[in-house]
Amino acid sequence: MSERRMLTADLPDCMEAHSRRKSAERVSTRVIEAIADARGVDPTDLDVPLYWEVDLEALDRLCADDASNLAVTFRYDGTTVTVHGDDRIDVEGTVYEV
């Protein structure tokens, strides 16, 4: 599955970091993969489509350019998700580097 390692900067000790291969070009797809990984399910097994909760095209456009200072936070099916412009996705305290 994912390789676990701790980030050395910007994270409290209690937050885990996961690194995934950058298999998807779209940020929205990587968000779906991160949520599924955090829940221990396949992305196709998520109960609620991500597009019901957030505009996927808008998310992809926001994160497409040099947006290293960007942070977009939203709720997905009761879970808080933050997408950072520096290629991190935080799902309820678990950080995925993409």
mmCIF file of N, CA and C in Angstrom:
data_model
loop_
_atom_site.group_PDB
_atom_site.id
_atom_site.type_symbol
_atom_site.label_atom_id
_atom_site.label_comp_id
_atom_site.label_asym_id
_atom_site.label_seq_id
_atom_site.Cartn_x
_atom_site.Cartn_y
_atom_site.Cartn_z
ATOM 1 N N MET A 1 0.844 -1.173 0.000
ATOM 2 C CA MET A 1 0.000 0.000 0.000
ATOM 3 C C MET A 1 0.890 1.238 0.000
ATOM 4 N N SER A 2 0.789 2.120 0.938
ATOM 5 C CA SER A 2 1.580 3.342 0.965
ATOM 6 C C SER A 2 2.793 3.166 1.850
ATOM 7 N N GLU A 3 3.800 3.922 1.544
ATOM 8 C CA GLU A 3 4.990 3.949 2.374
ATOM 9 C C GLU A 3 4.783 4.999 3.454
ATOM 10 N N ARG A 4 4.978 4.645 4.716
ATOM 11 C CA ARG A 4 4.783 5.588 5.810
ATOM 12 C C ARG A 4 6.115 6.188 6.201
ATOM 13 N N ARG A 5 6.115 7.484 6.412
ATOM 14 C CA ARG A 5 7.296 8.163 6.934
ATOM 15 C C ARG A 5 6.865 9.480 7.530
ATOM 16 N N MET A 6 7.640 9.981 8.449
ATOM 17 C CA MET A 6 7.304 11.235 9.105
ATOM 18 C C MET A 6 7.899 12.401 8.327
ATOM 19 N N LEU A 7 7.143 13.452 8.176
ATOM 20 C CA LEU A 7 7.664 14.686 7.608
ATOM 21 C C LEU A 7 8.463 15.377 8.703
ATOM 22 N N THR A 8 9.508 16.057 8.328
ATOM 23 C CA THR A 8 10.339 16.704 9.334
ATOM 24 C C THR A 8 9.959 18.148 9.578
ATOM 25 N N ALA A 9 9.153 18.720 8.696
ATOM 26 C CA ALA A 9 8.800 20.131 8.866
ATOM 27 C C ALA A 9 7.298 20.331 8.766
ATOM 28 N N ASP A 10 6.817 21.317 9.483
ATOM 29 C CA ASP A 10 5.445 21.790 9.359
ATOM 30 C C ASP A 10 4.364 20.857 9.898
ATOM 31 N N LEU A 11 4.716 19.758 10.547
ATOM 32 C CA LEU A 11 3.692 18.865 11.058
ATOM 33 C C LEU A 11 3.933 18.569 12.532
ATOM 34 N N PRO A 12 2.870 18.580 13.325
ATOM 35 C CA PRO A 12 3.012 18.151 14.708
ATOM 36 C C PRO A 12 3.409 16.682 14.752
ATOM 37 N N ASP A 13 4.019 16.246 15.845
ATOM 38 C CA ASP A 13 4.485 14.872 15.972
ATOM 39 C C ASP A 13 3.372 13.841 15.805
ATOM 40 N N CYS A 14 2.139 14.217 16.110
ATOM 41 C CA CYS A 14 1.042 13.250 16.068
ATOM 42 C C CYS A 14 0.524 13.000 14.660
ATOM 43 N N MET A 15 0.959 13.776 13.680
ATOM 44 C CA MET A 15 0.439 13.625 12.322
ATOM 45 C C MET A 15 1.341 12.705 11.516
ATOM 46 N N GLU A 16 0.756 11.705 10.885
ATOM 47 C CA GLU A 16 1.509 10.798 10.040
ATOM 48 C C GLU A 16 1.548 11.335 8.617
ATOM 49 N N ALA A 17 2.590 10.972 7.898
ATOM 50 C CA ALA A 17 2.688 11.357 6.492
ATOM 51 C C ALA A 17 2.763 10.103 5.647
ATOM 52 N N HIS A 18 2.043 10.095 4.572
ATOM 53 C CA HIS A 18 2.048 8.977 3.637
ATOM 54 C C HIS A 18 2.523 9.505 2.294
ATOM 55 N N SER A 19 3.285 8.700 1.617
ATOM 56 C CA SER A 19 3.753 9.087 0.298
ATOM 57 C C SER A 19 3.209 8.093 -0.707
ATOM 58 N N ARG A 20 2.592 8.598 -1.750
ATOM 59 C CA ARG A 20 2.049 7.754 -2.809
ATOM 60 C C ARG A 20 2.727 8.132 -4.107
ATOM 61 N N ARG A 21 2.852 7.149 -4.981
ATOM 62 C CA ARG A 21 3.334 7.462 -6.309
ATOM 63 C C ARG A 21 2.379 8.419 -6.980
ATOM 64 N N LYS A 22 2.913 9.362 -7.716
ATOM 65 C CA LYS A 22 2.060 10.337 -8.403
ATOM 66 C C LYS A 22 1.488 9.670 -9.652
ATOM 67 N N SER A 23 0.423 8.887 -9.435
ATOM 68 C CA SER A 23 -0.149 8.111 -10.525
ATOM 69 C C SER A 23 -1.177 8.911 -11.313
ATOM 70 N N ALA A 24 -1.686 9.950 -10.718
ATOM 71 C CA ALA A 24 -2.733 10.724 -11.376
ATOM 72 C C ALA A 24 -2.274 12.159 -11.567
ATOM 73 N N GLU A 25 -2.608 12.728 -12.683
ATOM 74 C CA GLU A 25 -2.245 14.104 -12.963
ATOM 75 C C GLU A 25 -3.173 15.088 -12.263
ATOM 76 N N ARG A 26 -4.444 14.764 -12.165
ATOM 77 C CA ARG A 26 -5.418 15.690 -11.595
ATOM 78 C C ARG A 26 -5.385 15.638 -10.077
ATOM 79 N N VAL A 27 -5.395 16.795 -9.469
ATOM 80 C CA VAL A 27 -5.418 16.889 -8.010
ATOM 81 C C VAL A 27 -6.663 16.197 -7.461
ATOM 82 N N SER A 28 -7.798 16.388 -8.110
ATOM 83 C CA SER A 28 -9.036 15.784 -7.619
ATOM 84 C C SER A 28 -8.932 14.256 -7.560
ATOM 85 N N THR A 29 -8.268 13.648 -8.513
ATOM 86 C CA THR A 29 -8.078 12.198 -8.502
ATOM 87 C C THR A 29 -7.175 11.788 -7.355
ATOM 88 N N ARG A 30 -6.129 12.567 -7.103
ATOM 89 C CA ARG A 30 -5.232 12.268 -5.984
ATOM 90 C C ARG A 30 -5.948 12.438 -4.648
ATOM 91 N N VAL A 31 -6.881 13.385 -4.568
ATOM 92 C CA VAL A 31 -7.679 13.558 -3.348
ATOM 93 C C VAL A 31 -8.531 12.318 -3.113
ATOM 94 N N ILE A 32 -9.172 11.824 -4.155
ATOM 95 C CA ILE A 32 -9.986 10.609 -4.039
ATOM 96 C C ILE A 32 -9.124 9.446 -3.558
ATOM 97 N N GLU A 33 -7.929 9.294 -4.126
ATOM 98 C CA GLU A 33 -7.031 8.216 -3.717
ATOM 99 C C GLU A 33 -6.619 8.361 -2.258
ATOM 100 N N ALA A 34 -6.347 9.588 -1.807
ATOM 101 C CA ALA A 34 -5.947 9.822 -0.417
ATOM 102 C C ALA A 34 -7.087 9.498 0.545
ATOM 103 N N ILE A 35 -8.294 9.925 0.207
ATOM 104 C CA ILE A 35 -9.456 9.637 1.061
ATOM 105 C C ILE A 35 -9.676 8.128 1.146
ATOM 106 N N ALA A 36 -9.615 7.461 0.025
ATOM 107 C CA ALA A 36 -9.810 6.011 0.007
ATOM 108 C C ALA A 36 -8.732 5.314 0.833
ATOM 109 N N ASP A 37 -7.490 5.747 0.695
ATOM 110 C CA ASP A 37 -6.400 5.148 1.461
ATOM 111 C C ASP A 37 -6.608 5.358 2.960
ATOM 112 N N ALA A 38 -7.019 6.566 3.343
ATOM 113 C CA ALA A 38 -7.255 6.868 4.759
ATOM 114 C C ALA A 38 -8.382 6.001 5.317
ATOM 115 N N ARG A 39 -9.338 5.651 4.480
ATOM 116 C CA ARG A 39 -10.468 4.817 4.921
ATOM 117 C C ARG A 39 -10.219 3.330 4.722
ATOM 118 N N GLY A 40 -9.092 2.996 4.084
ATOM 119 C CA GLY A 40 -8.751 1.596 3.872
ATOM 120 C C GLY A 40 -9.614 0.887 2.850
ATOM 121 N N VAL A 41 -10.076 1.647 1.843
ATOM 122 C CA VAL A 41 -10.917 1.071 0.798
ATOM 123 C C VAL A 41 -10.364 1.442 -0.574
ATOM 124 N N ASP A 42 -10.863 0.783 -1.586
ATOM 125 C CA ASP A 42 -10.536 1.131 -2.962
ATOM 126 C C ASP A 42 -11.289 2.426 -3.323
ATOM 127 N N PRO A 43 -10.686 3.286 -4.136
ATOM 128 C CA PRO A 43 -11.388 4.526 -4.519
ATOM 129 C C PRO A 43 -12.781 4.292 -5.102
ATOM 130 N N THR A 44 -12.991 3.188 -5.781
ATOM 131 C CA THR A 44 -14.303 2.913 -6.363
ATOM 132 C C THR A 44 -15.321 2.481 -5.306
ATOM 133 N N ASP A 45 -14.850 2.192 -4.086
ATOM 134 C CA ASP A 45 -15.749 1.763 -3.015
ATOM 135 C C ASP A 45 -16.185 2.896 -2.089
ATOM 136 N N LEU A 46 -15.786 4.132 -2.385
ATOM 137 C CA LEU A 46 -16.239 5.264 -1.567
ATOM 138 C C LEU A 46 -17.742 5.436 -1.749
ATOM 139 N N ASP A 47 -18.451 5.659 -0.652
ATOM 140 C CA ASP A 47 -19.914 5.737 -0.686
ATOM 141 C C ASP A 47 -20.446 6.984 -1.384
ATOM 142 N N VAL A 48 -19.731 8.101 -1.240
ATOM 143 C CA VAL A 48 -20.201 9.384 -1.768
ATOM 144 C C VAL A 48 -19.219 9.870 -2.828
ATOM 145 N N PRO A 49 -19.683 10.138 -4.042
ATOM 146 C CA PRO A 49 -18.774 10.692 -5.053
ATOM 147 C C PRO A 49 -18.228 12.049 -4.604
ATOM 148 N N LEU A 50 -16.961 12.275 -4.818
ATOM 149 C CA LEU A 50 -16.343 13.533 -4.405
ATOM 150 C C LEU A 50 -17.025 14.729 -5.060
ATOM 151 N N TYR A 51 -17.493 14.569 -6.292
ATOM 152 C CA TYR A 51 -18.126 15.695 -6.993
ATOM 153 C C TYR A 51 -19.449 16.126 -6.359
ATOM 154 N N TRP A 52 -20.001 15.322 -5.442
ATOM 155 C CA TRP A 52 -21.187 15.763 -4.695
ATOM 156 C C TRP A 52 -20.814 16.794 -3.639
ATOM 157 N N GLU A 53 -19.552 16.796 -3.228
ATOM 158 C CA GLU A 53 -19.099 17.649 -2.131
ATOM 159 C C GLU A 53 -18.303 18.872 -2.583
ATOM 160 N N VAL A 54 -17.616 18.768 -3.731
ATOM 161 C CA VAL A 54 -16.731 19.846 -4.180
ATOM 162 C C VAL A 54 -16.703 19.872 -5.711
ATOM 163 N N ASP A 55 -16.532 21.048 -6.267
ATOM 164 C CA ASP A 55 -16.416 21.212 -7.716
ATOM 165 C C ASP A 55 -15.024 20.743 -8.138
ATOM 166 N N LEU A 56 -14.940 19.586 -8.779
ATOM 167 C CA LEU A 56 -13.652 18.981 -9.118
ATOM 168 C C LEU A 56 -12.851 19.817 -10.106
ATOM 169 N N GLU A 57 -13.521 20.393 -11.091
ATOM 170 C CA GLU A 57 -12.812 21.228 -12.065
ATOM 171 C C GLU A 57 -12.224 22.469 -11.396
ATOM 172 N N ALA A 58 -12.972 23.069 -10.491
ATOM 173 C CA ALA A 58 -12.468 24.247 -9.773
ATOM 174 C C ALA A 58 -11.269 23.871 -8.910
ATOM 175 N N LEU A 59 -11.342 22.737 -8.230
ATOM 176 C CA LEU A 59 -10.218 22.285 -7.406
ATOM 177 C C LEU A 59 -8.983 22.055 -8.266
ATOM 178 N N ASP A 60 -9.152 21.393 -9.389
ATOM 179 C CA ASP A 60 -8.023 21.150 -10.296
ATOM 180 C C ASP A 60 -7.427 22.453 -10.819
ATOM 181 N N ARG A 61 -8.284 23.412 -11.164
ATOM 182 C CA ARG A 61 -7.786 24.702 -11.672
ATOM 183 C C ARG A 61 -7.039 25.469 -10.590
ATOM 184 N N LEU A 62 -7.571 25.464 -9.373
ATOM 185 C CA LEU A 62 -6.904 26.168 -8.271
ATOM 186 C C LEU A 62 -5.498 25.628 -8.023
ATOM 187 N N CYS A 63 -5.348 24.335 -8.149
ATOM 188 C CA CYS A 63 -4.077 23.693 -7.812
ATOM 189 C C CYS A 63 -3.171 23.488 -9.016
ATOM 190 N N ALA A 64 -3.591 23.906 -10.189
ATOM 191 C CA ALA A 64 -2.830 23.653 -11.415
ATOM 192 C C ALA A 64 -1.586 24.518 -11.533
ATOM 193 N N ASP A 65 -1.673 25.766 -11.147
ATOM 194 C CA ASP A 65 -0.543 26.676 -11.295
ATOM 195 C C ASP A 65 0.337 26.637 -10.051
ATOM 196 N N ASP A 66 1.346 27.487 -10.033
ATOM 197 C CA ASP A 66 2.214 27.595 -8.871
ATOM 198 C C ASP A 66 1.386 28.152 -7.710
ATOM 199 N N ALA A 67 0.912 27.261 -6.896
ATOM 200 C CA ALA A 67 0.015 27.652 -5.802
ATOM 201 C C ALA A 67 0.553 27.156 -4.471
ATOM 202 N N SER A 68 1.850 27.303 -4.246
ATOM 203 C CA SER A 68 2.465 26.737 -3.053
ATOM 204 C C SER A 68 1.894 27.298 -1.752
ATOM 205 N N ASN A 69 1.326 28.495 -1.784
ATOM 206 C CA ASN A 69 0.740 29.078 -0.578
ATOM 207 C C ASN A 69 -0.741 28.742 -0.420
ATOM 208 N N LEU A 70 -1.296 27.987 -1.333
ATOM 209 C CA LEU A 70 -2.713 27.657 -1.346
ATOM 210 C C LEU A 70 -3.048 26.573 -0.326
ATOM 211 N N ALA A 71 -4.202 26.703 0.302
ATOM 212 C CA ALA A 71 -4.767 25.635 1.125
ATOM 213 C C ALA A 71 -6.278 25.682 0.950
ATOM 214 N N VAL A 72 -6.855 24.598 0.463
ATOM 215 C CA VAL A 72 -8.294 24.496 0.260
ATOM 216 C C VAL A 72 -8.811 23.421 1.215
ATOM 217 N N THR A 73 -9.729 23.796 2.092
ATOM 218 C CA THR A 73 -10.282 22.854 3.058
ATOM 219 C C THR A 73 -11.771 22.668 2.793
ATOM 220 N N PHE A 74 -12.222 21.421 2.827
ATOM 221 C CA PHE A 74 -13.631 21.117 2.636
ATOM 222 C C PHE A 74 -13.972 19.850 3.409
ATOM 223 N N ARG A 75 -15.274 19.614 3.580
ATOM 224 C CA ARG A 75 -15.753 18.400 4.236
ATOM 225 C C ARG A 75 -16.191 17.415 3.163
ATOM 226 N N TYR A 76 -15.784 16.179 3.330
ATOM 227 C CA TYR A 76 -16.213 15.107 2.439
ATOM 228 C C TYR A 76 -16.805 13.992 3.294
ATOM 229 N N ASP A 77 -18.079 13.770 3.186
ATOM 230 C CA ASP A 77 -18.741 12.670 3.879
ATOM 231 C C ASP A 77 -18.326 12.597 5.355
ATOM 232 N N GLY A 78 -18.329 13.767 6.021
ATOM 233 C CA GLY A 78 -17.985 13.831 7.436
ATOM 234 C C GLY A 78 -16.501 13.906 7.736
ATOM 235 N N THR A 79 -15.668 13.967 6.722
ATOM 236 C CA THR A 79 -14.217 13.990 6.883
ATOM 237 C C THR A 79 -13.673 15.336 6.419
ATOM 238 N N THR A 80 -12.771 15.932 7.199
ATOM 239 C CA THR A 80 -12.133 17.187 6.796
ATOM 240 C C THR A 80 -10.927 16.879 5.918
ATOM 241 N N VAL A 81 -10.898 17.518 4.757
ATOM 242 C CA VAL A 81 -9.817 17.327 3.787
ATOM 243 C C VAL A 81 -9.227 18.696 3.475
ATOM 244 N N THR A 82 -7.895 18.801 3.509
ATOM 245 C CA THR A 82 -7.212 20.032 3.105
ATOM 246 C C THR A 82 -6.220 19.700 2.008
ATOM 247 N N VAL A 83 -6.333 20.400 0.898
ATOM 248 C CA VAL A 83 -5.405 20.258 -0.215
ATOM 249 C C VAL A 83 -4.473 21.458 -0.168
ATOM 250 N N HIS A 84 -3.178 21.195 -0.068
ATOM 251 C CA HIS A 84 -2.169 22.245 -0.006
ATOM 252 C C HIS A 84 -1.509 22.384 -1.373
ATOM 253 N N GLY A 85 -1.147 23.596 -1.719
ATOM 254 C CA GLY A 85 -0.520 23.868 -3.008
ATOM 255 C C GLY A 85 0.863 23.271 -3.161
ATOM 256 N N ASP A 86 1.456 22.805 -2.054
ATOM 257 C CA ASP A 86 2.783 22.198 -2.131
ATOM 258 C C ASP A 86 2.707 20.671 -2.236
ATOM 259 N N ASP A 87 1.633 20.181 -2.839
ATOM 260 C CA ASP A 87 1.437 18.754 -3.126
ATOM 261 C C ASP A 87 1.213 17.890 -1.889
ATOM 262 N N ARG A 88 0.564 18.448 -0.861
ATOM 263 C CA ARG A 88 0.166 17.658 0.300
ATOM 264 C C ARG A 88 -1.348 17.636 0.370
ATOM 265 N N ILE A 89 -1.874 16.498 0.769
ATOM 266 C CA ILE A 89 -3.307 16.353 1.012
ATOM 267 C C ILE A 89 -3.457 15.827 2.430
ATOM 268 N N ASP A 90 -4.196 16.556 3.247
ATOM 269 C CA ASP A 90 -4.407 16.197 4.644
ATOM 270 C C ASP A 90 -5.826 15.663 4.783
ATOM 271 N N VAL A 91 -5.934 14.409 5.202
ATOM 272 C CA VAL A 91 -7.240 13.784 5.428
ATOM 273 C C VAL A 91 -7.329 13.463 6.917
ATOM 274 N N GLU A 92 -8.048 14.319 7.667
ATOM 275 C CA GLU A 92 -8.237 14.131 9.114
ATOM 276 C C GLU A 92 -6.918 13.886 9.846
ATOM 277 N N GLY A 93 -5.875 14.652 9.511
ATOM 278 C CA GLY A 93 -4.607 14.559 10.228
ATOM 279 C C GLY A 93 -3.586 13.628 9.612
ATOM 280 N N THR A 94 -3.986 12.827 8.643
ATOM 281 C CA THR A 94 -3.044 11.992 7.919
ATOM 282 C C THR A 94 -2.655 12.741 6.651
ATOM 283 N N VAL A 95 -1.360 12.957 6.468
ATOM 284 C CA VAL A 95 -0.883 13.763 5.349
ATOM 285 C C VAL A 95 -0.308 12.875 4.263
ATOM 286 N N TYR A 96 -0.783 13.114 3.052
ATOM 287 C CA TYR A 96 -0.306 12.385 1.877
ATOM 288 C C TYR A 96 0.497 13.349 1.020
ATOM 289 N N GLU A 97 1.695 12.930 0.665
ATOM 290 C CA GLU A 97 2.522 13.711 -0.268
ATOM 291 C C GLU A 97 2.317 13.109 -1.649
ATOM 292 N N VAL A 98 1.997 13.971 -2.582
ATOM 293 C CA VAL A 98 1.740 13.482 -3.941
ATOM 294 C C VAL A 98 2.649 14.130 -4.947
#
